[in-house]
Short mmCIF file of C-alpha atoms in Angstrom, two decimals:
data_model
loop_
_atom_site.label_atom_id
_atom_site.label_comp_id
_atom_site.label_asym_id
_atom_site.label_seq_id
_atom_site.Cartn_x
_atom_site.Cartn_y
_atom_site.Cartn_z
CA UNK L 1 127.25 71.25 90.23
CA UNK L 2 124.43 72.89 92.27
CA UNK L 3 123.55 76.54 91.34
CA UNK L 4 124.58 79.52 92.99
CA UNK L 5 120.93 80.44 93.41
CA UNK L 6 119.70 83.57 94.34
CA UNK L 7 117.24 81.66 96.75
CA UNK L 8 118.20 82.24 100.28
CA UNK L 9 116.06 79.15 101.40
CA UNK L 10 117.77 77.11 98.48
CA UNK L 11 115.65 74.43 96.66
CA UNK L 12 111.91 74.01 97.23
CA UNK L 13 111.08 70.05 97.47
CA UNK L 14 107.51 70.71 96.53
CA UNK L 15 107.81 72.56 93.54
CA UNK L 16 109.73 69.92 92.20
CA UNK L 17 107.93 67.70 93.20
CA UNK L 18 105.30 69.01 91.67
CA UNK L 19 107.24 69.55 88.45
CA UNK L 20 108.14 66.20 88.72
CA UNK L 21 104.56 64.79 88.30
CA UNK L 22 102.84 67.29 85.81
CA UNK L 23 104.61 64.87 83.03
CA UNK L 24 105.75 68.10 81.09
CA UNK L 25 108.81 67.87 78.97
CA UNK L 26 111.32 70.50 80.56
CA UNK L 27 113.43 73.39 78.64
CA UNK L 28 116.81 73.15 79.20
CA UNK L 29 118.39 74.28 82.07
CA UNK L 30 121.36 76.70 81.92
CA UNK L 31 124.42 75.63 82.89
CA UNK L 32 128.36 77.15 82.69
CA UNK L 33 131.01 75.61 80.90
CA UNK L 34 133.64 76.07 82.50
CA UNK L 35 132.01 74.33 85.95
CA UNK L 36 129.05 72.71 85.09
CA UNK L 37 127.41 74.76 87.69
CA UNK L 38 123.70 75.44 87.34
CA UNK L 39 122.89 79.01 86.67
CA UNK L 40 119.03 78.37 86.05
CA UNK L 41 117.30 74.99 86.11
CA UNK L 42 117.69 73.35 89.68
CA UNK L 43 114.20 72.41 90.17
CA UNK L 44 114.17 71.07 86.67
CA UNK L 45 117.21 69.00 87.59
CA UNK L 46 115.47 67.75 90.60
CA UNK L 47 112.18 67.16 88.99
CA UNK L 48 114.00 64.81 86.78
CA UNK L 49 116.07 63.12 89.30
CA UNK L 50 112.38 62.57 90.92
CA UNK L 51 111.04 60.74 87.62
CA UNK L 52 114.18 58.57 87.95
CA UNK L 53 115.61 59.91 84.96
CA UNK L 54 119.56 60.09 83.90
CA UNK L 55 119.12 62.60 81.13
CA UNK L 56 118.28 66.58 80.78
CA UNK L 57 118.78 68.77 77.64
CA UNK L 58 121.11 71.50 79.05
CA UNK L 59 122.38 74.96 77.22
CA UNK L 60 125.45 75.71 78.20
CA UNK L 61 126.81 79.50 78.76
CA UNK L 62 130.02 80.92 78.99
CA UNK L 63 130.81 84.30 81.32
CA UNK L 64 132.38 85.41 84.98
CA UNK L 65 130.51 84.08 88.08
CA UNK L 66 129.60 87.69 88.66
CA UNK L 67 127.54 87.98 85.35
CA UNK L 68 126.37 84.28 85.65
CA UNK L 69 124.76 85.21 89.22
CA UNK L 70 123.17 88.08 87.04
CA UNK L 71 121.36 85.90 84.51
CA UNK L 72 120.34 83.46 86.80
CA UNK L 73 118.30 86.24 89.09
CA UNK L 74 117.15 87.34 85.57
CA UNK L 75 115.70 83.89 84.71
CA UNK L 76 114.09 83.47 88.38
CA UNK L 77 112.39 86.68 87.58
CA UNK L 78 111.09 85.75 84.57
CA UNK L 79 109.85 82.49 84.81
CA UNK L 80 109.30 79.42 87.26
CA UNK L 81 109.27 79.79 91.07
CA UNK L 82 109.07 83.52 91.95
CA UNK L 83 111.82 84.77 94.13
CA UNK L 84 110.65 86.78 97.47
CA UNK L 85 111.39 89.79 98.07
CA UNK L 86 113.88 89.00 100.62
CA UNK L 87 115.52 86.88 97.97
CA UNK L 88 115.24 90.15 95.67
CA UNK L 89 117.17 92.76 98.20
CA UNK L 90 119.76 90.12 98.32
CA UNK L 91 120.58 89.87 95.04
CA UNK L 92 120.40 93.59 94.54
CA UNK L 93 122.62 93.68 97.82
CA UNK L 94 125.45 91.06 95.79
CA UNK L 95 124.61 93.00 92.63
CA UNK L 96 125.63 96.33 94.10
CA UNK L 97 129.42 94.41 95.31
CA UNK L 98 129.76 93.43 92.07
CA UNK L 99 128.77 95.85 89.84
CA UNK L 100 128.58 99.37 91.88
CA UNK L 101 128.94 101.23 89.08
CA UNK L 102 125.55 99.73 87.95
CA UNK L 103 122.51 102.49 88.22
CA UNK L 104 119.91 102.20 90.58
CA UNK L 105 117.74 101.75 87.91
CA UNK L 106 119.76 98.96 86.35
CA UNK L 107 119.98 97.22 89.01
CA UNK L 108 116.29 97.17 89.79
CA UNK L 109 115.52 96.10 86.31
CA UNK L 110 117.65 92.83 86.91
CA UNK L 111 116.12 92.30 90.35
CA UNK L 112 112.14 93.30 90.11
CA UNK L 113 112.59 96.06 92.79
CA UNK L 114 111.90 99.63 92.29
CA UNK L 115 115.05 101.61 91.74
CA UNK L 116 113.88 103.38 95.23
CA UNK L 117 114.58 99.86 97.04
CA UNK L 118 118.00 99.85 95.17
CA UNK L 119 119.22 103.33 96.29
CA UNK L 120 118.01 102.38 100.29
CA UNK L 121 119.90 99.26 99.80
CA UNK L 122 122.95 101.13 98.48
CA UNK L 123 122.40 104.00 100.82
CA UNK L 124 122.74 100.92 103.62
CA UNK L 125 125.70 99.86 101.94
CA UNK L 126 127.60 102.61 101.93
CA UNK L 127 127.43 104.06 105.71
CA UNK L 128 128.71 100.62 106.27
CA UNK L 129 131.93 101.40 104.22
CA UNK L 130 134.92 103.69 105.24
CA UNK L 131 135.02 106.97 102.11
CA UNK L 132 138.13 105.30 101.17
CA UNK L 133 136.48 102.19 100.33
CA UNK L 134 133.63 103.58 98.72
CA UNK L 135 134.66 106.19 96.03
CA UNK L 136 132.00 108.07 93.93
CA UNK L 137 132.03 105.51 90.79
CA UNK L 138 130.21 107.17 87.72
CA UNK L 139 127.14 104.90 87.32
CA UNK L 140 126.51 102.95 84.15
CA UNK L 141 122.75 102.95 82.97
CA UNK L 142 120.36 100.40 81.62
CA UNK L 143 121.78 101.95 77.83
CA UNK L 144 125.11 101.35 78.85
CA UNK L 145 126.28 104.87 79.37
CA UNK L 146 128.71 105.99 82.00
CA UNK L 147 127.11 109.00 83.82
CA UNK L 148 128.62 110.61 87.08
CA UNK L 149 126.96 109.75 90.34
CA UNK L 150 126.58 113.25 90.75
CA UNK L 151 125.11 114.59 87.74
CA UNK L 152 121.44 115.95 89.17
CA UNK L 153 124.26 118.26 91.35
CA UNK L 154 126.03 119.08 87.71
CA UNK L 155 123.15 119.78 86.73
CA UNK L 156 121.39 121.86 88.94
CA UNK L 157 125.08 123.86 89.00
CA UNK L 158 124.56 124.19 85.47
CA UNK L 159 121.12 125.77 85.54
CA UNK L 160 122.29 128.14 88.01
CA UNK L 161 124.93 129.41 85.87
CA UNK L 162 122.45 129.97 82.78
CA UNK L 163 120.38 131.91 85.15
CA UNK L 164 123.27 133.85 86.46
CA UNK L 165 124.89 134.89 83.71
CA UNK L 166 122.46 134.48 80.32
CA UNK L 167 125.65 135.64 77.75
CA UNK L 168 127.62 132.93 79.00
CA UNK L 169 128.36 130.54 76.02
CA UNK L 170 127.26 126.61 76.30
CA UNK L 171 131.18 125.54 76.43
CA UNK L 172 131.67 127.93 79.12
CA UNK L 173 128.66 126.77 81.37
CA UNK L 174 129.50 123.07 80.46
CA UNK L 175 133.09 122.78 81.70
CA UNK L 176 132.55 124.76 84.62
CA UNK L 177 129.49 122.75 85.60
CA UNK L 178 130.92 119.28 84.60
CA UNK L 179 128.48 118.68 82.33
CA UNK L 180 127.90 117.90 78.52
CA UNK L 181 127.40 121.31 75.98
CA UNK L 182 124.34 119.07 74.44
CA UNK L 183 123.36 118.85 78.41
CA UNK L 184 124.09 122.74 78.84
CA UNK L 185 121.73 123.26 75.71
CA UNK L 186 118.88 121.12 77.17
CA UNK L 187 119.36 122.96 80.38
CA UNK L 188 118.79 126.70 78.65
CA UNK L 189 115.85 125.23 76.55
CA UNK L 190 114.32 123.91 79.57
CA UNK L 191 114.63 127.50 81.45
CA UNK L 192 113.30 129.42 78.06
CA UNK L 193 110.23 126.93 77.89
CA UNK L 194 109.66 125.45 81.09
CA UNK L 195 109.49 122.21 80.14
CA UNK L 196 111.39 119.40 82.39
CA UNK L 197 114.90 118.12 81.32
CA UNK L 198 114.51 114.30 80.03
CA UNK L 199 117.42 113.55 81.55
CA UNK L 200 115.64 114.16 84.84
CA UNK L 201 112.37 112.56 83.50
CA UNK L 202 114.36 109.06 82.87
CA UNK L 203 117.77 108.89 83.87
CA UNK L 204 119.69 106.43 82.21
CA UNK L 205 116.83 105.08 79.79
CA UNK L 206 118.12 106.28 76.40
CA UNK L 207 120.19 104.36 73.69
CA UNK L 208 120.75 100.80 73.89
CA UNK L 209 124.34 98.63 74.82
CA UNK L 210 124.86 95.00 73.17
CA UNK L 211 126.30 94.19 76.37
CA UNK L 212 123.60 95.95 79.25
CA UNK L 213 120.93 95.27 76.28
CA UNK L 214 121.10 91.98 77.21
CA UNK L 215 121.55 92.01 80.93
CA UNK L 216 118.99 94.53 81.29
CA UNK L 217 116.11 94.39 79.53
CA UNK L 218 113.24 95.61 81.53
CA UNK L 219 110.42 97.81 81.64
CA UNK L 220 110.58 101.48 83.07
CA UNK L 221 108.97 101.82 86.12
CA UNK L 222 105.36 103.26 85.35
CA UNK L 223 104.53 105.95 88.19
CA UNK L 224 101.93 109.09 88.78
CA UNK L 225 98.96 106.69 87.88
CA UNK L 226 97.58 107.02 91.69
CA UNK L 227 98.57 110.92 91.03
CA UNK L 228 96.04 111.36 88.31
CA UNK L 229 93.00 111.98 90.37
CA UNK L 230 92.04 115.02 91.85
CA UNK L 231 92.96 116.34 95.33
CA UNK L 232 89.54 115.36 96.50
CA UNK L 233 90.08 111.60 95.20
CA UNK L 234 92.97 111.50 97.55
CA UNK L 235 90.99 110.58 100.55
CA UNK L 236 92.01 107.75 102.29
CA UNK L 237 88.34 106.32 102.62
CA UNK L 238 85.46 106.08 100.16
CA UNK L 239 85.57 104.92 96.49
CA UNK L 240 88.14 107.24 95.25
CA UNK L 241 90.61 106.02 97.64
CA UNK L 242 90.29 102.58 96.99
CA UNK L 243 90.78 103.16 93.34
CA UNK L 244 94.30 105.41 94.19
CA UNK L 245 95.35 102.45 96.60
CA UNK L 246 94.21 99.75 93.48
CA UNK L 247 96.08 101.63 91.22
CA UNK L 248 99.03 102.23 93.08
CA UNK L 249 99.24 98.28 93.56
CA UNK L 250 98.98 97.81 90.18
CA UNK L 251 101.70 99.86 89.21
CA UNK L 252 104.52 98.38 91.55
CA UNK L 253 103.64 94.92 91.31
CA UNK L 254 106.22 93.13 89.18
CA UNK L 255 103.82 90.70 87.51
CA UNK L 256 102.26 93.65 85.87
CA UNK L 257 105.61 96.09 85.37
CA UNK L 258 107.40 93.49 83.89
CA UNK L 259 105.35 92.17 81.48
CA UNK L 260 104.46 93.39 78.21
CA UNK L 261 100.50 92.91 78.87
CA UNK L 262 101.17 93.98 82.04
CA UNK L 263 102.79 97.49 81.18
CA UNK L 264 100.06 97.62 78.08
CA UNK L 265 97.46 97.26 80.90
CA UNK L 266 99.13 100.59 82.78
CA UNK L 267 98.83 102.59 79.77
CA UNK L 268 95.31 101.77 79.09
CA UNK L 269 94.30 102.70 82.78
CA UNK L 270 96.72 105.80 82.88
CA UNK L 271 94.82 106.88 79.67
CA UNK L 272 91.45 106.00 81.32
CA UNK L 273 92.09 108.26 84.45
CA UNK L 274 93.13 110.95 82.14
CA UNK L 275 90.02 110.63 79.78
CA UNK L 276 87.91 110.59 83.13
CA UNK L 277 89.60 114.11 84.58
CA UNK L 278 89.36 115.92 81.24
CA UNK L 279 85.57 114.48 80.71
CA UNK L 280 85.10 116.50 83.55
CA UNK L 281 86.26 120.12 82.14
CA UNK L 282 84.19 119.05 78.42
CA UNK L 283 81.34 118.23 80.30
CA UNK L 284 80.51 121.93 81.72
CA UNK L 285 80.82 123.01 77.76
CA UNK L 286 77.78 120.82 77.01
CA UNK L 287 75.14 122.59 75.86
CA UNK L 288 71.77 121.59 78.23
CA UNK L 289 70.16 120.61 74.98
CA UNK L 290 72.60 117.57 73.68
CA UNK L 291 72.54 116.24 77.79
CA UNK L 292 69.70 113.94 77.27
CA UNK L 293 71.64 112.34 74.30
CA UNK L 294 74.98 112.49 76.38
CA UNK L 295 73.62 110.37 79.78
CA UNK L 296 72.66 107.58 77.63
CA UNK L 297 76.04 107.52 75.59
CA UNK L 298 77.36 107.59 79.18
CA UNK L 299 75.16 104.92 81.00
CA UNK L 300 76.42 102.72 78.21
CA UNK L 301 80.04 102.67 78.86
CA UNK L 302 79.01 102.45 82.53
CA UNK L 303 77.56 99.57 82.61
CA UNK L 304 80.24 98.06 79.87
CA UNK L 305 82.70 99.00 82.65
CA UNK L 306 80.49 97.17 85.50
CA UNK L 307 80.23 94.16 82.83
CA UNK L 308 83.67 93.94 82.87
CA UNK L 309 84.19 94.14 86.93
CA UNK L 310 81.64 91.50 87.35
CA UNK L 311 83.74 89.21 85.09
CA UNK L 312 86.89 89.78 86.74
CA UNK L 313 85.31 89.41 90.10
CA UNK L 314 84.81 86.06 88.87
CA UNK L 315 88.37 85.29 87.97
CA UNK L 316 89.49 82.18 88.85
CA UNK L 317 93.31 83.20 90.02
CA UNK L 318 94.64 79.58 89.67
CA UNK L 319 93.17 78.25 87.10
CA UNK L 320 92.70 80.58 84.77
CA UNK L 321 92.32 83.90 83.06
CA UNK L 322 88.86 85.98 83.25
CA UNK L 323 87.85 85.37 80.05
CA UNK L 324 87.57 81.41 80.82
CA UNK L 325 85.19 82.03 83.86
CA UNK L 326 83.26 84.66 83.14
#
C-alpha cells in the first residue's frame, strides 16, 4: 500500500528514477504489518518497479498510524530525499493533533525545525481552537517526563516566594508554587549564587524514556554562537558581520544540527570564538619583550586558518568532501 508520506508533493519521479539507474542494491524499506502500508521506502519501491523487478527486502514494523507517521518523518529526515520545509511545518502541524502533549522541543527534534517554529505553529493552532477544545495538557519532553505547560510561570511564582519570605521551608514554597521541593531547592541555590536554573537552560533534555528514546533522538539545538563576538562584531557590514551571519547559518541548518560531525563542528567553532575573545584580554598582559616571539606563533595559525579556507573554497559540493579537492 502507498505510504502515508509526509511529502506534500507525494513521490518524486526523478529521484527514482535516478535511484533506479545508479545499480545500488537498496535497504529495506519499512513497512506495517498490519496494512502493508509503506512507512519509509516509496522511492525505493519505485526505483525497483523501474528496473522491472518483482522483489524488495522489506522490514516490517508494528505500531498506531499516529506513531508510524512519526517514524516515517524521522527516516525522511535522516536519510534519502530531504523533506522541505513546507513538508516539515506540516508534519509538525499533524504531530501537534496527535501528540499535543509532545514539547516543543520534542517535536522539533522529530521534524528538523527549531523548537521556535514548533511553538508559532502551535501558537497558530491554538487561536484556531475554542478553550474548551484546547485544555492546558502538561507537555511530555524529549526524556519522557510529564512537565506542566506552565512551569516557567511555577517557577517564576516560586522564586518570588523565596525572595519574599527567606524562612519559608522548601515544602511550603513547593506546594504553593506547584512545583517540585528538588525544583524549590534549585530555585533558592540559584538566588544564593546567581547562577541560571538548568531547568531553564534545557527544558525537557534530562533523563532518557525507552519509549521517547527512540522516537526522539536528536541533537539539542546549539545557539549563542553568533552571540560570542563583541558588540562591535555585530555590525551588519564588514568582516565581522559576515562571520555572525556564517555562523548563525551554521547553527540552524539541519545538515549540521543533526549530525554528529555536524554538532562536533559547532563545538569546535563555539570554542574557537571563545579562544579568539579571551586572546584578546591575555594579549594586553604580554610583556613587550615576548611580542616578537608571539606575532610569529600567531602568523602561523593564520595562515593554517587561510590554508584551510582556500581548501574549502574549493569544495566540490556534489561530488565530494574538501579533502578530495583540495
Amino acid at each position: 500500500m502507498p505510504a502515508d508520506s509526509p511529502r506534500l508533493e507525494g513521490l518524486n519521479e526523478d529521484h527514482a528514477r535516478a535511484l533506479a539507474e545508479s545499480g545500488t542494491e537498496f535497504e529495506p524499506i519499512l513497512v506495517h504489518r498490519d496494512t502493508g502500508r509503506v512507512i519509509d521506502g516509496m522511492h525505493r519501491l519505485r526505483a525497483v518497479v523501474l528496473r522491472g523487478e518483482h522483489r524488495i527486502a522489506v522490514r516490517h514494523v508494528d505500531g498506531a498510524s499516529a506513531d508510524l507517521f512519526i517514524r516515517s518523518v524521522q527516516a525522511n529526515i535522516r536519510h534519502g530525499l530531504p523533506l522541505t520545509l513546507g513538508d516539515r511545518k506540516a508534519a509538525v502541524l499533524r504531530i501537534l493533533t496527535t501528540h499535543p502533549h509532545w514539547s516543543d522541543r520534542a517535536i522539533a527534534a522529530v521534524t528538523g525545525v527549531s523548537p521556535k517554529t514548533v511553538g508559532v505553529v502551535r501558537g497558530k493552532r491554538s487561536t484556531e481552537e475554542s478553550p474548551q477544545s484546547n485544555p492546558s495538557l502538561p507537555r511530555v519532553g524529549r526524556d519522557g517526563r510529564a512537565r506542566p505547560a506552565d512551569m516557567p510561570e511555577r517557577r517564576e511564582k516560586a522564586r518570588s516566594l523565596l525572595t519574599e519570605r527567606p524562612r519559608a521551608t522548601l515544602r511550603e514554597v513547593a506546594q504553593e508554587a506547584g512545583v517540585s521541593v528538588s525544583t524549590a531547592h534549585r530555585l533558592r541555590q540559584e538566588l544564593r549564587s546567581g547562577a541560571p536554573d538548568p531547568d531553564e537552560r534545557a527544558p525537557g533534555a534530562r533523563g532518557d524514556s525507552p519509549y521517547l528514546a527512540a522516537l526522539v533522538a536528536a541533537p539539542p539545538r546549539y545557539t549563542g554562537l553568533a552571540a560570542l563576538p563583541s558588540p562591535a562584531d555585530r555590525s551588519p557590514r564588514g568582516v565581522p558581520g559576515i562571520r555572525v551571519r556564517a555562523l548563525d547559518v551554521l547553527s540552524n541548518d539541519p545538515s549540521i544540527r543533526f549530525t554528529d560531525s555536524g554538532r562536533a563542528l559547532l563545538r569546535w567553532l563555539n570554542g574557537q570564538a571563545q579562544g579568539l575573545a579571551a586572546g584578546e584580554q591575555l594579549l594586553a598582559a604580554v610583556p613587550p619583550h615576548c611580542a616578537r616571539a608571539l606575532t610569529e606563533v600567531m602568523s602561523h595559525y593564520a595562515r593554517e586558518w587561510e590554508r584551510l579556507a582556500a581548501g574549502m573554497q574549493r569544495t566540490d559540493p556534489v561530488n565530494g568532501a574538501w579533502r578530495a579537492v583540495r
